[in-house]
XYZ file of C-alpha atoms in Angstrom:
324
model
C 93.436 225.535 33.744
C 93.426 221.741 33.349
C 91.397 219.311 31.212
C 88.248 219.391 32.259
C 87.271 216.382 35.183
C 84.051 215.475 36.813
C 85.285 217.291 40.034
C 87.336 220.392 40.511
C 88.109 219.761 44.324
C 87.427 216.384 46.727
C 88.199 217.072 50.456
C 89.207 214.104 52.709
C 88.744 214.256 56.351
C 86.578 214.862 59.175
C 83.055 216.659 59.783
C 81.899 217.649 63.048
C 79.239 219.176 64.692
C 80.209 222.413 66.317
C 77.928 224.086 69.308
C 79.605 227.484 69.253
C 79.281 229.260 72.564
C 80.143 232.813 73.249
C 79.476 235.535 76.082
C 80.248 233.211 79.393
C 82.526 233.573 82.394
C 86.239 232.795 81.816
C 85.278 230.783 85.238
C 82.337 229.040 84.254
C 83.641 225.213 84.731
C 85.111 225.801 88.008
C 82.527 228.399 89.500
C 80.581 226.086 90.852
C 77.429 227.301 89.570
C 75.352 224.565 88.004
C 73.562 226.737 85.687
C 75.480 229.542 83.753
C 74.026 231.810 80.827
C 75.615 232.208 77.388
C 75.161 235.515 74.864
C 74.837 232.871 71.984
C 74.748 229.302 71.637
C 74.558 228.074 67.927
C 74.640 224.850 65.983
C 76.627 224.481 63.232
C 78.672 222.423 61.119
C 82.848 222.105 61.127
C 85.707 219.751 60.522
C 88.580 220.638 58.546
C 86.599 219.097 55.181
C 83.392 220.173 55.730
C 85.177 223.978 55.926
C 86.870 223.734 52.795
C 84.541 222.110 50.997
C 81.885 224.704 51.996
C 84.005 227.600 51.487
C 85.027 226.249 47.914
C 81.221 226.060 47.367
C 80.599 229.315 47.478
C 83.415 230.533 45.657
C 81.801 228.971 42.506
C 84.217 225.299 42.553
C 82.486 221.831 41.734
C 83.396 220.413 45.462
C 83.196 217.197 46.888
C 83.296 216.014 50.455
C 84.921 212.958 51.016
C 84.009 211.714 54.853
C 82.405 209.814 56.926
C 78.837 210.477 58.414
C 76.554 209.015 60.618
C 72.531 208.115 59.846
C 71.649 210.190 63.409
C 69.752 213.619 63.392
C 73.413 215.455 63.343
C 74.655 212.954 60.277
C 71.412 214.445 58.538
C 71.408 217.786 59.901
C 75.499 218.104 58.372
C 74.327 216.706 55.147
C 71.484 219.044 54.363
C 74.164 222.015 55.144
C 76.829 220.657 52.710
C 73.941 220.464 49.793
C 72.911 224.175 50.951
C 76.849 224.955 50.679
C 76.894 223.874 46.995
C 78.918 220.989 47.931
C 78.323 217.463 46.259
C 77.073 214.618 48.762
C 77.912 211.922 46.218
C 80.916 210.288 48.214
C 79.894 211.045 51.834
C 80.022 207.367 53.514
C 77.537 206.877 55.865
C 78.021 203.221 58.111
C 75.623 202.336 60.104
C 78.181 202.007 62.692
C 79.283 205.647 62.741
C 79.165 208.384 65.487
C 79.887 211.835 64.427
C 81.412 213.530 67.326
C 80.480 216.924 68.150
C 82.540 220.112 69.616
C 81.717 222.569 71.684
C 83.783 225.309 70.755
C 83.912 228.524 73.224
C 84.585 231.634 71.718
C 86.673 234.093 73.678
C 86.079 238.112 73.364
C 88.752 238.478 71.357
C 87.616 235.843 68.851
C 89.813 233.456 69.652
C 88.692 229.935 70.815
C 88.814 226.869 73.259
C 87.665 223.565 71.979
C 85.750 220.383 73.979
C 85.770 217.641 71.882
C 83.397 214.870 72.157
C 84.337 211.009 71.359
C 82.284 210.168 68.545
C 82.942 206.325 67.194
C 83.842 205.087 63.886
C 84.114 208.655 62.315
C 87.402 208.581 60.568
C 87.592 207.186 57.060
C 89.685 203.869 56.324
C 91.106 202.304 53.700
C 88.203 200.082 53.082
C 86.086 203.572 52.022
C 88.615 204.220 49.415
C 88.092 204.348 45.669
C 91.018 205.243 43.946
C 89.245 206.003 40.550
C 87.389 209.247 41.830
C 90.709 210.733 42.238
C 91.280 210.477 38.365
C 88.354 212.381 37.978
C 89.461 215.866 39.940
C 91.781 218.837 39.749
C 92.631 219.298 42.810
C 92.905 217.073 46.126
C 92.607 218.802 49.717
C 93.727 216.281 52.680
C 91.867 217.928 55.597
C 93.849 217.470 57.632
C 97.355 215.460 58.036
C 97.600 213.875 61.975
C 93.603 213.972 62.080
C 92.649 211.707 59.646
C 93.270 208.225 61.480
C 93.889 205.160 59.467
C 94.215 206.932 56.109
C 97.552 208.967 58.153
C 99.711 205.754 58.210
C 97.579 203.797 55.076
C 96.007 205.405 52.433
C 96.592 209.354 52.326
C 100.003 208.813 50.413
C 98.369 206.513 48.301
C 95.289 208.671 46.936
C 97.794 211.307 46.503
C 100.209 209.446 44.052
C 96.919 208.619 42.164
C 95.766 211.753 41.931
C 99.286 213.211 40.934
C 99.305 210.676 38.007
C 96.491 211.915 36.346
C 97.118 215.180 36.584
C 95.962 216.854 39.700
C 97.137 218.948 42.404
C 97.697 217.347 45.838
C 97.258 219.914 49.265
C 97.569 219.086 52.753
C 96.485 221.035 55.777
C 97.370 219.877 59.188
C 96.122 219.616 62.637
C 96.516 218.816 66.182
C 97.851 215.168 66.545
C 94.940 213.893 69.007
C 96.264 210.068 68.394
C 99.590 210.725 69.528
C 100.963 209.053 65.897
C 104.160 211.533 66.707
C 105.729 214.352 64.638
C 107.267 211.931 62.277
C 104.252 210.174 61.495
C 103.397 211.638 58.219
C 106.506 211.957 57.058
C 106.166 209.255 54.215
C 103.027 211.792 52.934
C 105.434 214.797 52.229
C 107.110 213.297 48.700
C 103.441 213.514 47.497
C 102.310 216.984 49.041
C 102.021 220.036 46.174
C 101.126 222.159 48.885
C 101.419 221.663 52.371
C 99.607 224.380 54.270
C 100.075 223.760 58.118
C 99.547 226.816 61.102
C 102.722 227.703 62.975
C 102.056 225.719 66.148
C 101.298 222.423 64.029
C 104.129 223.582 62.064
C 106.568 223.797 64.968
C 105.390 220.418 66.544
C 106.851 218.571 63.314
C 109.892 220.497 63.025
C 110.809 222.013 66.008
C 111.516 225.242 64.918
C 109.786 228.250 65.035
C 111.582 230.268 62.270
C 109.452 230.210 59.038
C 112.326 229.890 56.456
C 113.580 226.661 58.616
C 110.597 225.332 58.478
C 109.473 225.948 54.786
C 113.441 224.265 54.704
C 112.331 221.076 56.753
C 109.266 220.169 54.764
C 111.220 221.339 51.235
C 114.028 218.538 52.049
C 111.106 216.043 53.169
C 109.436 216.442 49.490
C 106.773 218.972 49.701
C 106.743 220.971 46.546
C 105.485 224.353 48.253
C 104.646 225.477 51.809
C 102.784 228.202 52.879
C 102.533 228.576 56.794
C 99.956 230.790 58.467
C 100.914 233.006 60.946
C 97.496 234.114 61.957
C 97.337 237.648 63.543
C 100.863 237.583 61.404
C 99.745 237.185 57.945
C 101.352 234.311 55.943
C 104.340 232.793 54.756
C 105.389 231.064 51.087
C 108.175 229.319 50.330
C 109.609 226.958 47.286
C 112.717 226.485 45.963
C 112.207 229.585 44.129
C 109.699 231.710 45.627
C 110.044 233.225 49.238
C 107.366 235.965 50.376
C 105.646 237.047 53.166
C 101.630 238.690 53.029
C 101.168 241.201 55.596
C 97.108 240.413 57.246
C 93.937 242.156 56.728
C 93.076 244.736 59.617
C 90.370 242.912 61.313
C 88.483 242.956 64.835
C 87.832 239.321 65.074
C 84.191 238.198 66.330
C 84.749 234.521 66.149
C 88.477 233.158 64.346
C 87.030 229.312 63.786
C 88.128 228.017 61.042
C 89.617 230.798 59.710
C 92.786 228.565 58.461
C 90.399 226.425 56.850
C 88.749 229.202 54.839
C 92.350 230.181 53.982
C 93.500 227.063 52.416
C 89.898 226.468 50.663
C 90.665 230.098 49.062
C 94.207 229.710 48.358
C 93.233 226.448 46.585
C 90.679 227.972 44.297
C 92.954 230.666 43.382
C 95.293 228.062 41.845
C 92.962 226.507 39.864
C 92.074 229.638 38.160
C 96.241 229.796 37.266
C 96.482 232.866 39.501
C 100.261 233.732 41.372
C 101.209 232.596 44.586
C 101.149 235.666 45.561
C 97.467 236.576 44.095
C 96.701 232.944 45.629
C 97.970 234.444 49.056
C 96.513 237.619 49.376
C 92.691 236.272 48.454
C 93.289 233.076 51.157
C 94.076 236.081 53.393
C 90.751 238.089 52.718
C 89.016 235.132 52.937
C 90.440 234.188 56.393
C 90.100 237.308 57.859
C 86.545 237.877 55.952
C 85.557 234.264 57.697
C 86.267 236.217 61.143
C 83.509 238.736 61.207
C 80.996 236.458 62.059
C 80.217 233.117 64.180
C 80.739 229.950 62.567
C 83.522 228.330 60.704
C 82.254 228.699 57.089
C 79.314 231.038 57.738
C 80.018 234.077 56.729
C 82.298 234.451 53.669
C 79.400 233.847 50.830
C 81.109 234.220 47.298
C 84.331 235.526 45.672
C 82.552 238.391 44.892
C 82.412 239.202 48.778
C 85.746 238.596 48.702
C 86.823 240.523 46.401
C 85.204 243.635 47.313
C 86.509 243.117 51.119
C 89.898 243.326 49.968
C 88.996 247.029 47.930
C 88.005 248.284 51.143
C 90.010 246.547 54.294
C 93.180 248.041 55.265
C 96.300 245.984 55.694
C 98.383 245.722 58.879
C 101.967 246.130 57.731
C 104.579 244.051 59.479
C 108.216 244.773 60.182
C 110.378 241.824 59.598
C 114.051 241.107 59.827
């Protein structure tokens, strides 16, 4: 699908070092105990971009991670994983000035997760680490994520978006907590330039303020995205464009550890459409993939190829939802 380009995905955003941490007390910070043991404690790599570009690694995509990284042990330790992950280093940025900030991200029995984040310095991109022309020279765009990806928000993400449009490429946007406080409105000017905007429902009802899917598919459809597909989690997923409206039941799953499950989903859903498949096709692998990303500990760990994929989604029963 597409003439061919040097890249088939670049992801802009964030990497981060995650120290997942499961098995300890629901009261461990305020036990007082000044020693408390864990079932696991593991290093590992996250970050909205370094999730998706691992994911779309492995599914057999020519990936590039677009970020900033620091010279430190973790900067190398992150880089050596993205080369193991298939995905090209050529426009990582590392300043000397740079921090990469690391998580600690405590993983509840049922999967779910708390995160401590760390402060880091100098770790977003700016504008200044920009080069237009290698966004003439892709298929596909991921913004990883809207509201996390500091300067570039408010100056730049618009702009390599609208270059990457022109020449022929698809534009997606994920979204994320807004840790800067930039406001609900604040990447509103991003939207006219958005193929696909891809947000969870909490991020999703922090810009809009609704919690009904079809009004907020409406919202971002009057603001200028071209499709929205919101993930409902536990709930499945949502699709909506000014012709299209479905809903994808989930994948029957006992979650071990549900980080960066949504970033496995839009990774998925994005090499689905470069292949030409259906929304719908698109929706139902991002879901296996998610849910597939689940089973073990880590945010890009454990789904390993499309193949895997695929032959989850033979065998995995669907939970079948009731809706209005």
């Amino acid at each position: 699908m597409g003439e061919q380009k040097k890249y088939d995905v670049i992801c802009v955003g964030q990497v981060v070092q995650d120290i997942l941490v499961t098995g300890i007390p629901q009261d461990a910070f305020v036990s007082g105990k000044d020693t408390v043991l864990a079932k696991t404690l593991t290093l590992g790599v996250g970050g909205d971009a370094a999730n998706e570009s691992a994911i779309l690694g492995k599914l057999g995509d020519h990936v590039a991670l677009l970020a900033r990284l620091d010279r430190r042990n973790v900067g190398d330790m992150i880089y050596e994983d993205m080369k193991r992950e298939h995905v090209d280093p050529a426009l990582i940025i590392r300043p000397d000035d740079c921090e990469t900030f690391s998580t600690v991200v405590v993983i509840h029995p049922d999967g779910n997760h708390s995160f401590m984040v760390g402060p880091g310095k100098n770790f977003n991109l700016e504008w200044s680490d920009i080069d237009l022309e290698v966004f003439k020279e892709t298929r596909a765009v991921t913004a990883a994520s809207l509201l996390a990806l500091g300067e570039l928000d408010t100056n730049g993400i618009d702009r390599i978006f609208t270059t990457a449009q022109e020449n022929g490429a698809l534009t997606i946007a994920d979204m994320s907590f807004d840790m800067r406080g930039i406001g609900p409105h604040g990447v509103d000017h991003v939207f006219p330039h958005v193929d696909y905007l891809m947000p969870s429902l909490d991020e999703a009802v922090y810009v809009t303020g609704s919690k009904d899917p079809d009004e907020i598919a409406d919202y971002f459809l009057a603001a200028g995205v071209k499709n929205v597909l919101l993930k409902l989690g536990g709930e499945g997923c949502f699709f909506k464009n000014h012709t299209e409206r479905f809903f994808t039941d989930p994948f029957e799953v006992t979650p071990v550890d549900t980080t960066g499950c949504g970033d496995n989903f839009v990774a998925a859903f994005t090499h689905c459409l470069l292949k030409g498949l259906s929304h719908q096709e698109c929706a139902e692998f991002a879901s296996a993939t998610g849910a597939l990303n689940s089973q073990g500990i880590g945010a890009h760990t454990f789904v390993q190829s499309e193949e895997q994929v695929l032959e989850f989604m033979k065998t995995a029963p669907k939970r079948v939802i009731k809706r209005d």
